Amino acid sequence: MTWDPSQYLRYDDERSQPTRDLIAALSDVDPMKIVDLGCGTGNSTALLAQRWPQALLTGVDGSTEMLNQASQSGVSAVWHAADIATWRPDKPVDLIFSNAALHWLDNHTTLFPQLIDTLAERGALAVQMPYNFSQPSHTLINDIANEPKWVERLHHVVRSSPVAAPDSYLRILEPHVSSLRVWTTTYLHVLHGDHPVAEWTIGATLRPVIAALGDDAHTFIDEYKTRLTVAYPRRTDGTTVLPFTRMFIVAKP
Ligand SMILES: C[S@@+](CC[C@H](N)C(=O)[O-])C[C@H]1O[C@@H](n2cnc3c(N)ncnc32)[C@H](O)[C@@H]1O
């Protein structure tokens, strides 16, 4: 699977808002070493650098395309190519931050406690993940992928609920932490242009479908756009509203 940094960054402002909100929830954290897990193009890393200019930053990501973009972002950080599933820091870290990345990984029951174990004594794990997998932007992808025309080529990329319910993360993390906050926020993104919801998901959620279908992805996306028009009607002023729920977790050992 490949990422397309310029497509992802079309909605940079909207995608960065949860990073800003998560950083704002960390007013009692004073980290010297920060890891941005799934740093992507480095836009979350840039906001971390702005908030804690003295901290040593490491951006970890599995995508060469995204890391190339990050290394040209001008942000002072060590950029590290690795799989989050197996990457662990050599020494304890003060803040592990992850915006819109951990939903790409399975096994949160083991992953989250393992990340807590890599923290320094007064450290924190701060995570934001999309929690909108029951919305048409996502269910329509799965609906089309499961139709006879596509199912053989796409059954392996369909993930119906990559993120568990918020209270599951209480259960997963409570035995490992002294402090824990879990909450959700629904953003109402007002988007401009033609088929903005499809343009949004082409930048992220649809990447595995695009990788699996190659040139045929256009046919899939055309059908998806038709169905999205009904689910997300364009308003009289030409804009389209995309409600987007995200889950936030701040945990301290
Ligand atoms: C939606 S982007 C988020 C980027 C950035 N944190 C931001 O806020 O814009 C998700 C990133 O997670 C990375 N990612 C997903 N699964 C990964 C894995 N198993 N190991 C490393 N990186 C992964 C992708 O390569 C992608 O750059």
mmCIF file of C-alpha atoms and ligand atoms in Angstrom:
data_model
loop_
_atom_site.group_PDB
_atom_site.id
_atom_site.type_symbol
_atom_site.label_atom_id
_atom_site.label_comp_id
_atom_site.label_asym_id
_atom_site.label_seq_id
_atom_site.Cartn_x
_atom_site.Cartn_y
_atom_site.Cartn_z
ATOM 1 C CA MET A 1 0.000 0.000 0.000
ATOM 2 C CA THR A 2 1.310 3.463 -0.859
ATOM 3 C CA TRP A 3 0.339 6.875 0.493
ATOM 4 C CA ASP A 4 -0.109 10.054 -1.545
ATOM 5 C CA PRO A 5 1.107 12.950 0.638
ATOM 6 C CA SER A 6 -0.408 15.690 -1.554
ATOM 7 C CA GLN A 7 -3.859 14.027 -1.529
ATOM 8 C CA TYR A 8 -3.611 13.544 2.252
ATOM 9 C CA LEU A 9 -2.658 17.211 2.756
ATOM 10 C CA ARG A 10 -5.673 18.531 0.768
ATOM 11 C CA TYR A 11 -7.503 18.575 4.106
ATOM 12 C CA ASP A 12 -4.500 19.464 6.230
ATOM 13 C CA ASP A 13 -6.388 21.976 8.428
ATOM 14 C CA GLU A 14 -9.217 19.578 9.220
ATOM 15 C CA ARG A 15 -6.895 16.605 9.750
ATOM 16 C CA SER A 16 -4.624 18.635 12.050
ATOM 17 C CA GLN A 17 -7.413 19.934 14.310
ATOM 18 C CA PRO A 18 -7.478 16.740 16.455
ATOM 19 C CA THR A 19 -3.681 17.032 16.878
ATOM 20 C CA ARG A 20 -4.147 20.574 18.192
ATOM 21 C CA ASP A 21 -6.944 19.419 20.510
ATOM 22 C CA LEU A 22 -4.917 16.472 21.823
ATOM 23 C CA ILE A 23 -1.888 18.690 22.476
ATOM 24 C CA ALA A 24 -4.188 21.127 24.331
ATOM 25 C CA ALA A 25 -5.222 18.253 26.625
ATOM 26 C CA LEU A 26 -1.564 17.750 27.649
ATOM 27 C CA SER A 27 -1.096 20.963 29.645
ATOM 28 C CA ASP A 28 0.431 19.056 32.598
ATOM 29 C CA VAL A 29 3.033 17.229 30.478
ATOM 30 C CA ASP A 30 6.570 18.563 30.050
ATOM 31 C CA PRO A 31 8.358 16.094 27.774
ATOM 32 C CA MET A 32 12.027 16.126 26.774
ATOM 33 C CA LYS A 33 11.760 13.109 24.473
ATOM 34 C CA ILE A 34 8.760 12.770 22.196
ATOM 35 C CA VAL A 35 7.927 10.073 19.653
ATOM 36 C CA ASP A 36 5.310 10.819 16.985
ATOM 37 C CA LEU A 37 4.079 7.338 16.035
ATOM 38 C CA GLY A 38 2.739 7.276 12.486
ATOM 39 C CA CYS A 39 4.089 10.784 11.891
ATOM 40 C CA GLY A 40 3.093 10.737 8.201
ATOM 41 C CA THR A 41 4.049 13.941 6.394
ATOM 42 C CA GLY A 42 5.219 15.448 9.697
ATOM 43 C CA ASN A 43 2.303 17.832 10.209
ATOM 44 C CA SER A 44 1.532 16.385 13.662
ATOM 45 C CA THR A 45 5.292 16.465 14.415
ATOM 46 C CA ALA A 46 5.424 20.151 13.432
ATOM 47 C CA LEU A 47 2.705 21.006 15.967
ATOM 48 C CA LEU A 48 4.529 18.997 18.661
ATOM 49 C CA ALA A 49 7.735 20.929 17.869
ATOM 50 C CA GLN A 50 5.846 24.224 18.142
ATOM 51 C CA ARG A 51 4.379 23.298 21.537
ATOM 52 C CA TRP A 52 7.592 21.833 23.034
ATOM 53 C CA PRO A 53 10.474 23.498 21.126
ATOM 54 C CA GLN A 54 13.141 22.131 23.521
ATOM 55 C CA ALA A 55 12.093 18.490 23.152
ATOM 56 C CA LEU A 56 13.937 15.867 21.107
ATOM 57 C CA LEU A 57 11.513 14.605 18.486
ATOM 58 C CA THR A 58 11.444 11.286 16.642
ATOM 59 C CA GLY A 59 8.920 10.650 13.877
ATOM 60 C CA VAL A 60 8.213 6.983 13.151
ATOM 61 C CA ASP A 61 6.352 5.867 10.036
ATOM 62 C CA GLY A 62 6.185 2.884 7.703
ATOM 63 C CA SER A 63 5.618 4.838 4.479
ATOM 64 C CA THR A 64 8.592 5.999 2.420
ATOM 65 C CA GLU A 65 6.401 8.539 0.571
ATOM 66 C CA MET A 66 5.168 10.104 3.810
ATOM 67 C CA LEU A 67 8.638 10.124 5.421
ATOM 68 C CA ASN A 68 10.173 11.781 2.342
ATOM 69 C CA GLN A 69 7.637 14.559 2.676
ATOM 70 C CA ALA A 70 8.259 14.767 6.453
ATOM 71 C CA SER A 71 12.012 15.095 5.968
ATOM 72 C CA GLN A 72 11.388 18.126 3.707
ATOM 73 C CA SER A 73 8.987 19.748 6.186
ATOM 74 C CA GLY A 74 11.697 21.765 7.934
ATOM 75 C CA VAL A 75 10.751 20.221 11.288
ATOM 76 C CA SER A 76 13.792 19.341 13.391
ATOM 77 C CA ALA A 77 13.268 15.642 14.151
ATOM 78 C CA VAL A 78 14.829 12.246 13.593
ATOM 79 C CA TRP A 79 12.725 10.464 10.958
ATOM 80 C CA HIS A 80 12.631 6.724 11.376
ATOM 81 C CA ALA A 81 11.192 4.140 8.963
ATOM 82 C CA ALA A 82 9.640 1.296 10.956
ATOM 83 C CA ASP A 83 6.514 -0.733 11.566
ATOM 84 C CA ILE A 84 4.709 0.527 14.674
ATOM 85 C CA ALA A 85 3.689 -3.062 15.454
ATOM 86 C CA THR A 86 7.285 -3.962 16.295
ATOM 87 C CA TRP A 87 9.168 -0.672 16.762
ATOM 88 C CA ARG A 88 9.999 0.192 20.379
ATOM 89 C CA PRO A 89 12.343 2.966 21.636
ATOM 90 C CA ASP A 90 15.801 2.003 23.040
ATOM 91 C CA LYS A 91 15.239 4.180 26.107
ATOM 92 C CA PRO A 92 12.101 5.345 27.964
ATOM 93 C CA VAL A 93 10.225 8.194 26.261
ATOM 94 C CA ASP A 94 8.365 11.089 27.950
ATOM 95 C CA LEU A 95 5.562 11.361 25.407
ATOM 96 C CA ILE A 96 4.334 8.886 22.818
ATOM 97 C CA PHE A 97 1.964 10.819 20.587
ATOM 98 C CA SER A 98 -0.060 9.278 17.777
ATOM 99 C CA ASN A 99 -2.558 11.124 15.617
ATOM 100 C CA ALA A 100 -4.672 9.102 13.182
ATOM 101 C CA ALA A 101 -2.316 6.140 12.908
ATOM 102 C CA LEU A 102 -3.007 3.353 15.429
ATOM 103 C CA HIS A 103 -6.338 2.405 13.805
ATOM 104 C CA TRP A 104 -4.216 1.010 10.966
ATOM 105 C CA LEU A 105 -2.917 -1.638 13.383
ATOM 106 C CA ASP A 106 -4.707 -4.638 14.876
ATOM 107 C CA ASN A 107 -4.238 -6.127 18.345
ATOM 108 C CA HIS A 108 -4.791 -3.004 20.427
ATOM 109 C CA THR A 109 -5.169 -5.240 23.477
ATOM 110 C CA THR A 110 -1.449 -5.973 23.360
ATOM 111 C CA LEU A 111 -0.185 -2.895 21.496
ATOM 112 C CA PHE A 112 -1.443 -0.243 23.938
ATOM 113 C CA PRO A 113 0.015 -1.834 27.128
ATOM 114 C CA GLN A 114 3.297 -2.400 25.251
ATOM 115 C CA LEU A 115 3.439 1.306 24.402
ATOM 116 C CA ILE A 116 2.783 2.209 28.066
ATOM 117 C CA ASP A 117 5.772 0.019 29.008
ATOM 118 C CA THR A 118 8.083 2.196 26.890
ATOM 119 C CA LEU A 119 7.224 5.376 28.838
ATOM 120 C CA ALA A 120 9.396 7.145 31.400
ATOM 121 C CA GLU A 121 8.057 7.388 34.952
ATOM 122 C CA ARG A 122 6.180 10.670 34.441
ATOM 123 C CA GLY A 123 5.493 10.028 30.783
ATOM 124 C CA ALA A 124 2.262 9.935 28.800
ATOM 125 C CA LEU A 125 0.682 8.127 25.874
ATOM 126 C CA ALA A 126 -1.577 10.430 23.824
ATOM 127 C CA VAL A 127 -3.588 8.898 20.999
ATOM 128 C CA GLN A 128 -6.250 10.045 18.567
ATOM 129 C CA MET A 129 -7.986 7.561 16.273
ATOM 130 C CA PRO A 130 -10.995 7.953 13.965
ATOM 131 C CA TYR A 131 -14.157 6.516 15.474
ATOM 132 C CA ASN A 132 -16.482 6.843 12.502
ATOM 133 C CA PHE A 133 -16.388 3.368 10.997
ATOM 134 C CA SER A 134 -20.178 3.071 11.206
ATOM 135 C CA GLN A 135 -20.654 6.191 9.046
ATOM 136 C CA PRO A 136 -21.512 6.015 5.311
ATOM 137 C CA SER A 137 -18.045 7.348 4.366
ATOM 138 C CA HIS A 138 -16.743 3.974 5.579
ATOM 139 C CA THR A 139 -19.676 1.547 5.403
ATOM 140 C CA LEU A 140 -20.195 2.346 1.707
ATOM 141 C CA ILE A 141 -16.611 1.282 0.984
ATOM 142 C CA ASN A 142 -17.229 -2.034 2.728
ATOM 143 C CA ASP A 143 -20.642 -2.454 1.049
ATOM 144 C CA ILE A 144 -19.168 -2.032 -2.444
ATOM 145 C CA ALA A 145 -16.086 -4.117 -1.627
ATOM 146 C CA ASN A 146 -18.308 -7.010 -0.523
ATOM 147 C CA GLU A 147 -20.302 -7.039 -3.769
ATOM 148 C CA PRO A 148 -19.619 -9.937 -6.174
ATOM 149 C CA LYS A 149 -17.797 -7.685 -8.654
ATOM 150 C CA TRP A 150 -15.069 -6.830 -6.126
ATOM 151 C CA VAL A 151 -15.179 -9.239 -3.215
ATOM 152 C CA GLU A 152 -12.507 -11.610 -4.473
ATOM 153 C CA ARG A 153 -9.987 -8.788 -4.870
ATOM 154 C CA LEU A 154 -10.987 -6.818 -1.785
ATOM 155 C CA HIS A 155 -12.095 -9.198 0.969
ATOM 156 C CA HIS A 156 -8.611 -8.988 2.544
ATOM 157 C CA VAL A 157 -8.670 -5.189 2.807
ATOM 158 C CA VAL A 158 -12.102 -4.779 4.412
ATOM 159 C CA ARG A 159 -11.792 -3.979 8.122
ATOM 160 C CA SER A 160 -15.237 -3.292 9.539
ATOM 161 C CA SER A 161 -14.254 -1.879 12.941
ATOM 162 C CA PRO A 162 -10.534 -1.242 13.371
ATOM 163 C CA VAL A 163 -11.167 0.702 16.597
ATOM 164 C CA ALA A 164 -13.018 -0.798 19.569
ATOM 165 C CA ALA A 165 -15.663 1.047 21.614
ATOM 166 C CA PRO A 166 -14.284 3.744 23.963
ATOM 167 C CA ASP A 167 -14.925 1.693 27.123
ATOM 168 C CA SER A 168 -12.798 -1.146 25.701
ATOM 169 C CA TYR A 169 -9.767 1.123 26.031
ATOM 170 C CA LEU A 170 -10.578 1.625 29.724
ATOM 171 C CA ARG A 171 -10.499 -2.148 30.101
ATOM 172 C CA ILE A 172 -7.280 -2.500 28.076
ATOM 173 C CA LEU A 173 -5.377 0.295 29.805
ATOM 174 C CA GLU A 174 -6.660 0.585 33.388
ATOM 175 C CA PRO A 175 -4.525 -2.304 34.734
ATOM 176 C CA HIS A 176 -1.376 -0.583 33.367
ATOM 177 C CA VAL A 177 -1.818 3.108 34.238
ATOM 178 C CA SER A 178 -2.308 5.495 37.155
ATOM 179 C CA SER A 179 -4.244 8.060 35.147
ATOM 180 C CA LEU A 180 -6.479 7.636 32.121
ATOM 181 C CA ARG A 181 -8.846 9.802 30.085
ATOM 182 C CA VAL A 182 -10.837 8.573 27.093
ATOM 183 C CA TRP A 183 -13.264 10.783 25.176
ATOM 184 C CA THR A 184 -14.777 11.333 21.758
ATOM 185 C CA THR A 185 -15.391 14.496 19.766
ATOM 186 C CA THR A 186 -17.486 14.855 16.622
ATOM 187 C CA TYR A 187 -16.144 17.441 14.179
ATOM 188 C CA LEU A 188 -18.507 18.830 11.554
ATOM 189 C CA HIS A 189 -16.157 19.462 8.652
ATOM 190 C CA VAL A 190 -17.590 21.858 6.066
ATOM 191 C CA LEU A 191 -15.917 20.801 2.822
ATOM 192 C CA HIS A 192 -15.743 22.551 -0.548
ATOM 193 C CA GLY A 193 -15.529 21.279 -4.109
ATOM 194 C CA ASP A 194 -16.776 18.224 -5.983
ATOM 195 C CA HIS A 195 -17.070 14.885 -4.156
ATOM 196 C CA PRO A 196 -15.149 16.163 -1.127
ATOM 197 C CA VAL A 197 -15.942 13.115 1.046
ATOM 198 C CA ALA A 198 -14.441 10.814 -1.587
ATOM 199 C CA GLU A 199 -11.447 13.151 -1.963
ATOM 200 C CA TRP A 200 -11.028 12.933 1.817
ATOM 201 C CA THR A 201 -11.089 9.133 1.984
ATOM 202 C CA ILE A 202 -8.906 8.781 -1.146
ATOM 203 C CA GLY A 203 -6.244 10.441 1.027
ATOM 204 C CA ALA A 204 -6.407 7.777 3.741
ATOM 205 C CA THR A 205 -9.130 5.132 4.226
ATOM 206 C CA LEU A 206 -9.281 4.172 0.543
ATOM 207 C CA ARG A 207 -5.509 3.615 0.184
ATOM 208 C CA PRO A 208 -5.721 -0.204 0.636
ATOM 209 C CA VAL A 209 -8.551 -0.400 -1.946
ATOM 210 C CA ILE A 210 -6.587 1.726 -4.424
ATOM 211 C CA ALA A 211 -3.501 -0.449 -3.876
ATOM 212 C CA ALA A 212 -5.467 -3.662 -4.398
ATOM 213 C CA LEU A 213 -7.341 -2.503 -7.530
ATOM 214 C CA GLY A 214 -4.694 -0.481 -9.364
ATOM 215 C CA ASP A 215 -6.213 1.030 -12.550
ATOM 216 C CA ASP A 216 -9.657 -0.456 -11.727
ATOM 217 C CA ALA A 217 -9.871 1.705 -8.617
ATOM 218 C CA HIS A 218 -11.498 4.443 -10.746
ATOM 219 C CA THR A 219 -14.555 2.251 -11.391
ATOM 220 C CA PHE A 220 -14.855 1.491 -7.691
ATOM 221 C CA ILE A 221 -14.459 5.161 -6.747
ATOM 222 C CA ASP A 222 -17.063 6.290 -9.316
ATOM 223 C CA GLU A 223 -19.640 3.974 -7.737
ATOM 224 C CA TYR A 224 -18.603 5.131 -4.264
ATOM 225 C CA LYS A 225 -19.007 8.793 -5.290
ATOM 226 C CA THR A 226 -22.528 8.141 -6.607
ATOM 227 C CA ARG A 227 -23.590 6.602 -3.300
ATOM 228 C CA LEU A 228 -21.856 9.334 -1.270
ATOM 229 C CA THR A 229 -23.885 12.006 -3.076
ATOM 230 C CA VAL A 230 -27.020 10.567 -1.463
ATOM 231 C CA ALA A 231 -25.438 10.061 1.971
ATOM 232 C CA TYR A 232 -23.760 13.513 2.054
ATOM 233 C CA PRO A 233 -25.898 15.879 -0.053
ATOM 234 C CA ARG A 234 -24.332 19.093 -1.243
ATOM 235 C CA ARG A 235 -25.859 22.136 0.503
ATOM 236 C CA THR A 236 -27.306 25.112 -1.381
ATOM 237 C CA ASP A 237 -24.091 27.094 -0.807
ATOM 238 C CA GLY A 238 -22.109 24.325 -2.552
ATOM 239 C CA THR A 239 -20.484 22.931 0.602
ATOM 240 C CA THR A 240 -20.816 19.408 1.998
ATOM 241 C CA VAL A 241 -20.834 18.561 5.706
ATOM 242 C CA LEU A 242 -18.789 15.570 6.844
ATOM 243 C CA PRO A 243 -19.480 14.654 10.489
ATOM 244 C CA PHE A 244 -16.374 12.900 11.795
ATOM 245 C CA THR A 245 -16.117 11.354 15.269
ATOM 246 C CA ARG A 246 -12.673 10.814 16.743
ATOM 247 C CA MET A 247 -11.552 9.061 19.914
ATOM 248 C CA PHE A 248 -8.896 10.518 22.222
ATOM 249 C CA ILE A 249 -6.882 8.685 24.862
ATOM 250 C CA VAL A 250 -4.412 10.165 27.357
ATOM 251 C CA ALA A 251 -2.798 7.562 29.610
ATOM 252 C CA LYS A 252 -0.021 7.866 32.199
ATOM 253 C CA PRO A 253 1.853 4.959 33.843
HETATM 254 C C1 LIG B 1 -3.428 9.259 8.433
HETATM 255 S S1 LIG B 1 -1.705 9.335 8.502
HETATM 256 C C2 LIG B 1 -1.444 10.366 9.954
HETATM 257 C C3 LIG B 1 -0.173 11.149 9.849
HETATM 258 C C4 LIG B 1 0.077 12.203 10.943
HETATM 259 N N1 LIG B 1 0.183 11.614 12.263
HETATM 260 C C5 LIG B 1 -0.970 13.298 10.930
HETATM 261 O O1 LIG B 1 -1.504 13.616 11.979
HETATM 262 O O2 LIG B 1 -1.239 13.852 9.867
HETATM 263 C C6 LIG B 1 -1.340 7.703 9.128
HETATM 264 C C7 LIG B 1 0.124 7.335 9.047
HETATM 265 O O3 LIG B 1 0.320 6.124 9.785
HETATM 266 C C8 LIG B 1 1.287 5.362 9.103
HETATM 267 N N2 LIG B 1 1.134 3.945 9.479
HETATM 268 C C9 LIG B 1 0.018 3.197 9.390
HETATM 269 N N3 LIG B 1 0.267 1.950 9.830
HETATM 270 C C10 LIG B 1 1.582 1.915 10.175
HETATM 271 C C11 LIG B 1 2.430 0.919 10.711
HETATM 272 N N4 LIG B 1 1.991 -0.315 10.971
HETATM 273 N N5 LIG B 1 3.720 1.251 10.952
HETATM 274 C C12 LIG B 1 4.179 2.489 10.688
HETATM 275 N N6 LIG B 1 3.418 3.484 10.198
HETATM 276 C C13 LIG B 1 2.125 3.198 9.947
HETATM 277 C C14 LIG B 1 1.007 5.598 7.636
HETATM 278 O O4 LIG B 1 2.134 5.315 6.836
HETATM 279 C C15 LIG B 1 0.605 7.073 7.619
HETATM 280 O O5 LIG B 1 1.683 7.913 7.327
#
